[in-house]
């Protein structure tokens, strides 16, 4: 059981404890449905405050889930993705993991970036969502997808990897060079993203509906998909993202990003 407190008067979020581990996709979907109802309950007090002054109240939320606590920066990123794709990318490009790993430092790093992207009311809503872990099921989905790819491609690099047209490369110590080389290689080979519905249903070279696709010419064409899997806020992500974003902007590739959340990471 994880109990989280959020004080609307002071905007203080009390971090949760670790949740029990492991679930399947059906449980993730069920959890997502349940948290949607909570989403509305959390939003109502904020909407009411915009119209009138209310007495300060605490909201205590208790959730039970069979997985460990998910990284707060990814929950915040998913919140921003719901607000708009460009907000997600602005957050992803600006966020940097704090040098000291603690609940307080991570929350402060998130809010430092989010405060420049959201209105005061939007920031309060984000705090409510983070307190209730509304987007935790989606982040857990990233964790399970990363685990599957980790095993399928025998990837041992915590920095992440890039995948395109059946080829997988570990980012290693040269993330920018690795990402650029693979992108240029698949373009030179004439690889394209499947366009027919039948091919898309079985292909690994098409973004999933939950993947984050960078806006640009490539996303509107059959340009080959280059998938980046790397931890949000890491140096490896920043370097690889920069070169892939430039190629996506010109329409050379379809750049998709999938946050890398390894088992046991919080």
PDB file of C-alpha atoms in Angstrom:
ATOM      1  CA  UNK A   1       0.000   0.000   0.000  1.00  0.00           C
ATOM      2  CA  UNK A   2       1.279   3.468  -0.813  1.00  0.00           C
ATOM      3  CA  UNK A   3      -0.142   6.571   0.870  1.00  0.00           C
ATOM      4  CA  UNK A   4       0.497   9.971  -0.694  1.00  0.00           C
ATOM      5  CA  UNK A   5      -0.519  13.366   0.668  1.00  0.00           C
ATOM      6  CA  UNK A   6      -0.994  16.552  -1.314  1.00  0.00           C
ATOM      7  CA  UNK A   7      -1.776  19.850   0.403  1.00  0.00           C
ATOM      8  CA  UNK A   8      -3.596  22.269  -1.928  1.00  0.00           C
ATOM      9  CA  UNK A   9      -2.885  25.170   0.404  1.00  0.00           C
ATOM     10  CA  UNK A  10       0.915  24.750   0.403  1.00  0.00           C
ATOM     11  CA  UNK A  11       1.371  22.689  -2.784  1.00  0.00           C
ATOM     12  CA  UNK A  12       3.450  20.165  -0.865  1.00  0.00           C
ATOM     13  CA  UNK A  13       3.707  16.662  -2.265  1.00  0.00           C
ATOM     14  CA  UNK A  14       4.768  13.901   0.113  1.00  0.00           C
ATOM     15  CA  UNK A  15       6.554  11.127  -1.865  1.00  0.00           C
ATOM     16  CA  UNK A  16       5.133   7.639  -1.718  1.00  0.00           C
ATOM     17  CA  UNK A  17       6.623   4.437  -0.456  1.00  0.00           C
ATOM     18  CA  UNK A  18       7.670   1.588  -2.736  1.00  0.00           C
ATOM     19  CA  UNK A  19       4.818  -0.420  -4.238  1.00  0.00           C
ATOM     20  CA  UNK A  20       4.853  -4.208  -4.620  1.00  0.00           C
ATOM     21  CA  UNK A  21       6.224  -5.414  -7.954  1.00  0.00           C
ATOM     22  CA  UNK A  22       5.057  -7.103 -11.169  1.00  0.00           C
ATOM     23  CA  UNK A  23       1.839  -6.973 -13.161  1.00  0.00           C
ATOM     24  CA  UNK A  24       0.614  -7.754 -16.648  1.00  0.00           C
ATOM     25  CA  UNK A  25      -0.715  -5.467 -19.378  1.00  0.00           C
ATOM     26  CA  UNK A  26      -4.360  -6.139 -18.507  1.00  0.00           C
ATOM     27  CA  UNK A  27      -3.716  -4.950 -14.952  1.00  0.00           C
ATOM     28  CA  UNK A  28      -2.013  -1.837 -16.307  1.00  0.00           C
ATOM     29  CA  UNK A  29      -5.081  -1.043 -18.388  1.00  0.00           C
ATOM     30  CA  UNK A  30      -7.375  -1.639 -15.418  1.00  0.00           C
ATOM     31  CA  UNK A  31      -5.212   0.608 -13.270  1.00  0.00           C
ATOM     32  CA  UNK A  32      -5.254   3.285 -15.948  1.00  0.00           C
ATOM     33  CA  UNK A  33      -9.067   3.168 -16.018  1.00  0.00           C
ATOM     34  CA  UNK A  34      -9.290   3.443 -12.253  1.00  0.00           C
ATOM     35  CA  UNK A  35      -6.921   6.386 -12.133  1.00  0.00           C
ATOM     36  CA  UNK A  36      -8.952   8.204 -14.778  1.00  0.00           C
ATOM     37  CA  UNK A  37     -11.765   8.539 -12.252  1.00  0.00           C
ATOM     38  CA  UNK A  38      -9.264   9.791  -9.689  1.00  0.00           C
ATOM     39  CA  UNK A  39      -7.998  12.278 -12.263  1.00  0.00           C
ATOM     40  CA  UNK A  40     -11.416  13.961 -12.340  1.00  0.00           C
ATOM     41  CA  UNK A  41     -11.690  14.009  -8.564  1.00  0.00           C
ATOM     42  CA  UNK A  42      -8.302  15.679  -8.255  1.00  0.00           C
ATOM     43  CA  UNK A  43      -9.075  18.240 -10.937  1.00  0.00           C
ATOM     44  CA  UNK A  44     -12.380  19.389  -9.427  1.00  0.00           C
ATOM     45  CA  UNK A  45     -10.919  21.190  -6.375  1.00  0.00           C
ATOM     46  CA  UNK A  46      -8.489  23.066  -8.642  1.00  0.00           C
ATOM     47  CA  UNK A  47     -11.277  24.154 -10.972  1.00  0.00           C
ATOM     48  CA  UNK A  48     -13.345  25.290  -8.040  1.00  0.00           C
ATOM     49  CA  UNK A  49     -10.472  27.351  -6.685  1.00  0.00           C
ATOM     50  CA  UNK A  50     -10.203  29.185  -9.979  1.00  0.00           C
ATOM     51  CA  UNK A  51     -13.772  30.436  -9.459  1.00  0.00           C
ATOM     52  CA  UNK A  52     -13.794  31.112  -5.724  1.00  0.00           C
ATOM     53  CA  UNK A  53     -11.644  30.964  -2.615  1.00  0.00           C
ATOM     54  CA  UNK A  54     -11.940  27.708  -0.692  1.00  0.00           C
ATOM     55  CA  UNK A  55     -10.682  26.758   2.723  1.00  0.00           C
ATOM     56  CA  UNK A  56      -7.358  24.850   2.477  1.00  0.00           C
ATOM     57  CA  UNK A  57      -7.852  21.105   2.460  1.00  0.00           C
ATOM     58  CA  UNK A  58      -5.577  18.121   2.381  1.00  0.00           C
ATOM     59  CA  UNK A  59      -6.228  15.302  -0.067  1.00  0.00           C
ATOM     60  CA  UNK A  60      -4.897  11.930   1.052  1.00  0.00           C
ATOM     61  CA  UNK A  61      -4.748   9.332  -1.696  1.00  0.00           C
ATOM     62  CA  UNK A  62      -4.113   5.643  -1.099  1.00  0.00           C
ATOM     63  CA  UNK A  63      -3.245   3.423  -4.064  1.00  0.00           C
ATOM     64  CA  UNK A  64      -2.229  -0.195  -4.336  1.00  0.00           C
ATOM     65  CA  UNK A  65      -0.297  -1.484  -7.356  1.00  0.00           C
ATOM     66  CA  UNK A  66       1.850  -4.535  -7.937  1.00  0.00           C
ATOM     67  CA  UNK A  67       4.967  -2.770  -9.158  1.00  0.00           C
ATOM     68  CA  UNK A  68       7.699  -0.594  -7.688  1.00  0.00           C
ATOM     69  CA  UNK A  69       7.369   3.183  -7.674  1.00  0.00           C
ATOM     70  CA  UNK A  70       7.910   4.727 -11.100  1.00  0.00           C
ATOM     71  CA  UNK A  71      10.271   7.675 -11.850  1.00  0.00           C
ATOM     72  CA  UNK A  72       8.590  11.015 -11.178  1.00  0.00           C
ATOM     73  CA  UNK A  73      10.153  12.682 -14.245  1.00  0.00           C
ATOM     74  CA  UNK A  74       8.485  10.153 -16.536  1.00  0.00           C
ATOM     75  CA  UNK A  75       5.117  10.569 -14.854  1.00  0.00           C
ATOM     76  CA  UNK A  76       5.505  14.341 -15.346  1.00  0.00           C
ATOM     77  CA  UNK A  77       6.522  13.833 -18.992  1.00  0.00           C
ATOM     78  CA  UNK A  78       3.406  11.750 -19.649  1.00  0.00           C
ATOM     79  CA  UNK A  79       1.250  14.433 -18.042  1.00  0.00           C
ATOM     80  CA  UNK A  80       2.744  17.009 -20.408  1.00  0.00           C
ATOM     81  CA  UNK A  81       2.279  14.671 -23.374  1.00  0.00           C
ATOM     82  CA  UNK A  82      -1.438  14.652 -22.608  1.00  0.00           C
ATOM     83  CA  UNK A  83      -1.402  18.443 -22.608  1.00  0.00           C
ATOM     84  CA  UNK A  84       0.314  18.521 -26.002  1.00  0.00           C
ATOM     85  CA  UNK A  85       3.084  16.746 -27.913  1.00  0.00           C
ATOM     86  CA  UNK A  86       5.272  19.817 -28.144  1.00  0.00           C
ATOM     87  CA  UNK A  87       5.090  20.306 -24.382  1.00  0.00           C
ATOM     88  CA  UNK A  88       6.414  16.770 -23.963  1.00  0.00           C
ATOM     89  CA  UNK A  89       9.382  17.440 -26.233  1.00  0.00           C
ATOM     90  CA  UNK A  90      10.099  20.794 -24.589  1.00  0.00           C
ATOM     91  CA  UNK A  91      10.188  19.068 -21.211  1.00  0.00           C
ATOM     92  CA  UNK A  92      12.301  16.167 -22.513  1.00  0.00           C
ATOM     93  CA  UNK A  93      14.856  18.520 -24.028  1.00  0.00           C
ATOM     94  CA  UNK A  94      15.153  20.718 -20.940  1.00  0.00           C
ATOM     95  CA  UNK A  95      15.007  18.152 -18.129  1.00  0.00           C
ATOM     96  CA  UNK A  96      18.272  16.909 -16.633  1.00  0.00           C
ATOM     97  CA  UNK A  97      18.543  14.281 -13.920  1.00  0.00           C
ATOM     98  CA  UNK A  98      19.726  15.821 -10.618  1.00  0.00           C
ATOM     99  CA  UNK A  99      23.269  15.067  -9.490  1.00  0.00           C
ATOM    100  CA  UNK A 100      21.942  13.877  -6.139  1.00  0.00           C
ATOM    101  CA  UNK A 101      19.283  11.181  -6.362  1.00  0.00           C
ATOM    102  CA  UNK A 102      16.528  11.775  -3.814  1.00  0.00           C
ATOM    103  CA  UNK A 103      12.752  12.212  -3.923  1.00  0.00           C
ATOM    104  CA  UNK A 104      13.096  15.893  -3.079  1.00  0.00           C
ATOM    105  CA  UNK A 105      15.821  16.598  -5.649  1.00  0.00           C
ATOM    106  CA  UNK A 106      13.981  14.752  -8.409  1.00  0.00           C
ATOM    107  CA  UNK A 107      10.706  16.579  -7.718  1.00  0.00           C
ATOM    108  CA  UNK A 108      12.493  19.940  -7.647  1.00  0.00           C
ATOM    109  CA  UNK A 109      14.203  19.173 -10.978  1.00  0.00           C
ATOM    110  CA  UNK A 110      10.840  18.305 -12.530  1.00  0.00           C
ATOM    111  CA  UNK A 111       9.135  21.428 -11.223  1.00  0.00           C
ATOM    112  CA  UNK A 112      12.019  23.659 -12.316  1.00  0.00           C
ATOM    113  CA  UNK A 113      11.318  22.697 -15.933  1.00  0.00           C
ATOM    114  CA  UNK A 114       7.540  22.298 -15.719  1.00  0.00           C
ATOM    115  CA  UNK A 115       7.063  25.749 -14.153  1.00  0.00           C
ATOM    116  CA  UNK A 116       8.328  27.299 -17.379  1.00  0.00           C
ATOM    117  CA  UNK A 117       5.896  25.294 -19.514  1.00  0.00           C
ATOM    118  CA  UNK A 118       2.670  25.356 -17.511  1.00  0.00           C
ATOM    119  CA  UNK A 119       0.419  28.017 -16.073  1.00  0.00           C
ATOM    120  CA  UNK A 120       0.251  28.281 -12.253  1.00  0.00           C
ATOM    121  CA  UNK A 121      -3.000  26.309 -12.333  1.00  0.00           C
ATOM    122  CA  UNK A 122      -1.456  23.723 -14.651  1.00  0.00           C
ATOM    123  CA  UNK A 123       1.494  23.324 -12.284  1.00  0.00           C
ATOM    124  CA  UNK A 124      -0.856  22.728  -9.348  1.00  0.00           C
ATOM    125  CA  UNK A 125      -2.668  20.093 -11.392  1.00  0.00           C
ATOM    126  CA  UNK A 126       0.639  18.414 -12.235  1.00  0.00           C
ATOM    127  CA  UNK A 127       1.477  18.237  -8.529  1.00  0.00           C
ATOM    128  CA  UNK A 128      -1.857  16.572  -7.834  1.00  0.00           C
ATOM    129  CA  UNK A 129      -1.266  14.010 -10.588  1.00  0.00           C
ATOM    130  CA  UNK A 130       2.244  13.263  -9.343  1.00  0.00           C
ATOM    131  CA  UNK A 131       0.973  12.836  -5.790  1.00  0.00           C
ATOM    132  CA  UNK A 132      -1.627  10.325  -6.970  1.00  0.00           C
ATOM    133  CA  UNK A 133       0.734   8.630  -9.479  1.00  0.00           C
ATOM    134  CA  UNK A 134      -1.966   8.943 -12.151  1.00  0.00           C
ATOM    135  CA  UNK A 135       0.474   8.109 -14.961  1.00  0.00           C
ATOM    136  CA  UNK A 136       2.319   5.363 -13.110  1.00  0.00           C
ATOM    137  CA  UNK A 137       0.570   2.587 -15.119  1.00  0.00           C
ATOM    138  CA  UNK A 138       1.829   4.086 -18.382  1.00  0.00           C
ATOM    139  CA  UNK A 139       5.387   4.376 -17.059  1.00  0.00           C
ATOM    140  CA  UNK A 140       5.191   0.759 -15.906  1.00  0.00           C
ATOM    141  CA  UNK A 141       4.239  -0.113 -19.471  1.00  0.00           C
ATOM    142  CA  UNK A 142       7.493   1.539 -20.615  1.00  0.00           C
ATOM    143  CA  UNK A 143       9.347  -0.544 -18.042  1.00  0.00           C
ATOM    144  CA  UNK A 144       7.850  -3.774 -19.389  1.00  0.00           C
ATOM    145  CA  UNK A 145       8.498  -2.835 -23.024  1.00  0.00           C
ATOM    146  CA  UNK A 146      12.117  -1.981 -22.160  1.00  0.00           C
ATOM    147  CA  UNK A 147      12.503  -5.310 -20.390  1.00  0.00           C
ATOM    148  CA  UNK A 148      11.175  -7.171 -23.445  1.00  0.00           C
ATOM    149  CA  UNK A 149      13.537  -5.356 -25.824  1.00  0.00           C
ATOM    150  CA  UNK A 150      16.382  -5.762 -23.360  1.00  0.00           C
ATOM    151  CA  UNK A 151      15.966  -9.521 -23.536  1.00  0.00           C
ATOM    152  CA  UNK A 152      15.125  -9.750 -27.245  1.00  0.00           C
ATOM    153  CA  UNK A 153      18.226  -7.828 -28.349  1.00  0.00           C
ATOM    154  CA  UNK A 154      20.546  -8.790 -25.457  1.00  0.00           C
ATOM    155  CA  UNK A 155      21.103  -5.129 -24.629  1.00  0.00           C
ATOM    156  CA  UNK A 156      23.210  -4.683 -21.505  1.00  0.00           C
ATOM    157  CA  UNK A 157      23.903  -0.952 -21.896  1.00  0.00           C
ATOM    158  CA  UNK A 158      22.100   1.183 -19.309  1.00  0.00           C
ATOM    159  CA  UNK A 159      22.663   4.205 -21.581  1.00  0.00           C
ATOM    160  CA  UNK A 160      20.154   2.736 -24.020  1.00  0.00           C
ATOM    161  CA  UNK A 161      20.055   1.808 -27.693  1.00  0.00           C
ATOM    162  CA  UNK A 162      18.709   2.769 -31.111  1.00  0.00           C
ATOM    163  CA  UNK A 163      16.740   0.444 -33.364  1.00  0.00           C
ATOM    164  CA  UNK A 164      15.814   0.763 -37.023  1.00  0.00           C
ATOM    165  CA  UNK A 165      14.879  -1.600 -39.861  1.00  0.00           C
ATOM    166  CA  UNK A 166      15.801  -4.719 -37.900  1.00  0.00           C
ATOM    167  CA  UNK A 167      19.141  -3.323 -36.719  1.00  0.00           C
ATOM    168  CA  UNK A 168      19.922  -2.531 -33.088  1.00  0.00           C
ATOM    169  CA  UNK A 169      22.915  -0.563 -31.808  1.00  0.00           C
ATOM    170  CA  UNK A 170      23.955   0.066 -28.222  1.00  0.00           C
ATOM    171  CA  UNK A 171      24.527   3.771 -27.552  1.00  0.00           C
ATOM    172  CA  UNK A 172      27.685   2.983 -25.641  1.00  0.00           C
ATOM    173  CA  UNK A 173      30.095   5.852 -25.014  1.00  0.00           C
ATOM    174  CA  UNK A 174      29.243   7.683 -28.266  1.00  0.00           C
ATOM    175  CA  UNK A 175      25.447   8.138 -28.323  1.00  0.00           C
ATOM    176  CA  UNK A 176      25.382  10.890 -30.970  1.00  0.00           C
ATOM    177  CA  UNK A 177      27.690   9.080 -33.372  1.00  0.00           C
ATOM    178  CA  UNK A 178      25.887   5.767 -32.902  1.00  0.00           C
ATOM    179  CA  UNK A 179      22.428   7.249 -33.512  1.00  0.00           C
ATOM    180  CA  UNK A 180      23.595   9.281 -36.522  1.00  0.00           C
ATOM    181  CA  UNK A 181      25.384   6.330 -38.107  1.00  0.00           C
ATOM    182  CA  UNK A 182      22.376   3.996 -37.839  1.00  0.00           C
ATOM    183  CA  UNK A 183      19.965   6.645 -39.118  1.00  0.00           C
ATOM    184  CA  UNK A 184      22.147   7.424 -42.111  1.00  0.00           C
ATOM    185  CA  UNK A 185      22.700   3.729 -42.755  1.00  0.00           C
ATOM    186  CA  UNK A 186      19.016   2.798 -43.013  1.00  0.00           C
ATOM    187  CA  UNK A 187      18.308   5.841 -45.187  1.00  0.00           C
ATOM    188  CA  UNK A 188      21.142   4.852 -47.548  1.00  0.00           C
ATOM    189  CA  UNK A 189      19.785   1.285 -47.662  1.00  0.00           C
ATOM    190  CA  UNK A 190      16.430   2.610 -48.885  1.00  0.00           C
ATOM    191  CA  UNK A 191      14.533   1.212 -45.893  1.00  0.00           C
ATOM    192  CA  UNK A 192      11.022   2.601 -45.471  1.00  0.00           C
ATOM    193  CA  UNK A 193       8.333   2.309 -42.858  1.00  0.00           C
ATOM    194  CA  UNK A 194       5.473  -0.072 -43.803  1.00  0.00           C
ATOM    195  CA  UNK A 195       2.412   1.766 -45.094  1.00  0.00           C
ATOM    196  CA  UNK A 196      -0.224  -0.955 -45.466  1.00  0.00           C
ATOM    197  CA  UNK A 197      -2.362  -1.795 -42.443  1.00  0.00           C
ATOM    198  CA  UNK A 198      -1.536  -5.490 -42.748  1.00  0.00           C
ATOM    199  CA  UNK A 199       2.215  -4.823 -42.611  1.00  0.00           C
ATOM    200  CA  UNK A 200       1.910  -2.286 -39.818  1.00  0.00           C
ATOM    201  CA  UNK A 201       0.065  -4.760 -37.594  1.00  0.00           C
ATOM    202  CA  UNK A 202       3.017  -7.170 -37.561  1.00  0.00           C
ATOM    203  CA  UNK A 203       6.008  -4.866 -38.053  1.00  0.00           C
ATOM    204  CA  UNK A 204       8.414  -3.706 -35.351  1.00  0.00           C
ATOM    205  CA  UNK A 205       9.359  -0.767 -37.556  1.00  0.00           C
ATOM    206  CA  UNK A 206       6.157   1.199 -36.880  1.00  0.00           C
ATOM    207  CA  UNK A 207       5.669   3.349 -33.745  1.00  0.00           C
ATOM    208  CA  UNK A 208       3.198   2.112 -31.164  1.00  0.00           C
ATOM    209  CA  UNK A 209       0.292   4.395 -30.325  1.00  0.00           C
ATOM    210  CA  UNK A 210       1.947   5.172 -26.973  1.00  0.00           C
ATOM    211  CA  UNK A 211       5.375   5.999 -28.431  1.00  0.00           C
ATOM    212  CA  UNK A 212       6.451   9.622 -28.638  1.00  0.00           C
ATOM    213  CA  UNK A 213       7.013  10.586 -32.285  1.00  0.00           C
ATOM    214  CA  UNK A 214       9.008  13.726 -32.954  1.00  0.00           C
ATOM    215  CA  UNK A 215       7.134  16.287 -35.062  1.00  0.00           C
ATOM    216  CA  UNK A 216       8.597  16.763 -38.503  1.00  0.00           C
ATOM    217  CA  UNK A 217       8.434  15.723 -42.111  1.00  0.00           C
ATOM    218  CA  UNK A 218       9.428  12.146 -41.364  1.00  0.00           C
ATOM    219  CA  UNK A 219       6.408  11.575 -39.137  1.00  0.00           C
ATOM    220  CA  UNK A 220       4.122  12.343 -42.099  1.00  0.00           C
ATOM    221  CA  UNK A 221       5.756   9.996 -44.598  1.00  0.00           C
ATOM    222  CA  UNK A 222       7.110   6.496 -45.043  1.00  0.00           C
ATOM    223  CA  UNK A 223      10.575   7.544 -43.867  1.00  0.00           C
ATOM    224  CA  UNK A 224      12.222   4.738 -41.851  1.00  0.00           C
ATOM    225  CA  UNK A 225      11.494   4.712 -38.145  1.00  0.00           C
ATOM    226  CA  UNK A 226      14.460   5.124 -35.833  1.00  0.00           C
ATOM    227  CA  UNK A 227      13.533   4.203 -32.270  1.00  0.00           C
ATOM    228  CA  UNK A 228      15.558   5.698 -29.427  1.00  0.00           C
ATOM    229  CA  UNK A 229      15.374   3.917 -26.061  1.00  0.00           C
ATOM    230  CA  UNK A 230      17.232   5.880 -23.398  1.00  0.00           C
ATOM    231  CA  UNK A 231      16.625   7.231 -19.879  1.00  0.00           C
ATOM    232  CA  UNK A 232      14.932  10.633 -19.902  1.00  0.00           C
ATOM    233  CA  UNK A 233      17.246  13.321 -18.572  1.00  0.00           C
ATOM    234  CA  UNK A 234      20.418  11.346 -19.264  1.00  0.00           C
ATOM    235  CA  UNK A 235      23.395  12.614 -21.238  1.00  0.00           C
ATOM    236  CA  UNK A 236      22.973   9.713 -23.657  1.00  0.00           C
ATOM    237  CA  UNK A 237      19.393  10.731 -24.396  1.00  0.00           C
ATOM    238  CA  UNK A 238      20.322  14.369 -24.954  1.00  0.00           C
ATOM    239  CA  UNK A 239      23.120  13.580 -27.413  1.00  0.00           C
ATOM    240  CA  UNK A 240      21.223  10.961 -29.418  1.00  0.00           C
ATOM    241  CA  UNK A 241      18.026  13.029 -29.411  1.00  0.00           C
ATOM    242  CA  UNK A 242      19.747  16.035 -30.923  1.00  0.00           C
ATOM    243  CA  UNK A 243      20.965  14.220 -34.034  1.00  0.00           C
ATOM    244  CA  UNK A 244      17.730  12.272 -34.550  1.00  0.00           C
ATOM    245  CA  UNK A 245      15.563  15.374 -34.120  1.00  0.00           C
ATOM    246  CA  UNK A 246      17.529  17.164 -36.848  1.00  0.00           C
ATOM    247  CA  UNK A 247      17.045  14.255 -39.258  1.00  0.00           C
ATOM    248  CA  UNK A 248      13.355  13.979 -38.420  1.00  0.00           C
ATOM    249  CA  UNK A 249      12.879  17.696 -39.034  1.00  0.00           C
ATOM    250  CA  UNK A 250      14.186  17.303 -42.591  1.00  0.00           C
ATOM    251  CA  UNK A 251      11.960  14.279 -43.219  1.00  0.00           C
ATOM    252  CA  UNK A 252      14.860  11.839 -43.535  1.00  0.00           C
ATOM    253  CA  UNK A 253      13.601   9.581 -40.719  1.00  0.00           C
ATOM    254  CA  UNK A 254      10.614   9.059 -38.457  1.00  0.00           C
ATOM    255  CA  UNK A 255      12.055   9.534 -34.987  1.00  0.00           C
ATOM    256  CA  UNK A 256      10.258   7.755 -32.147  1.00  0.00           C
ATOM    257  CA  UNK A 257      11.284   7.880 -28.507  1.00  0.00           C
ATOM    258  CA  UNK A 258      10.533   5.257 -25.898  1.00  0.00           C
ATOM    259  CA  UNK A 259      11.662   6.028 -22.324  1.00  0.00           C
ATOM    260  CA  UNK A 260      14.037   3.434 -20.940  1.00  0.00           C
ATOM    261  CA  UNK A 261      12.926   2.315 -17.498  1.00  0.00           C
ATOM    262  CA  UNK A 262      14.853  -0.708 -16.280  1.00  0.00           C
ATOM    263  CA  UNK A 263      13.539  -3.213 -13.756  1.00  0.00           C
ATOM    264  CA  UNK A 264      14.012  -1.942 -10.230  1.00  0.00           C
ATOM    265  CA  UNK A 265      14.525   1.688 -11.313  1.00  0.00           C
ATOM    266  CA  UNK A 266      12.525   4.244  -9.320  1.00  0.00           C
TER     267      UNK A 266
END
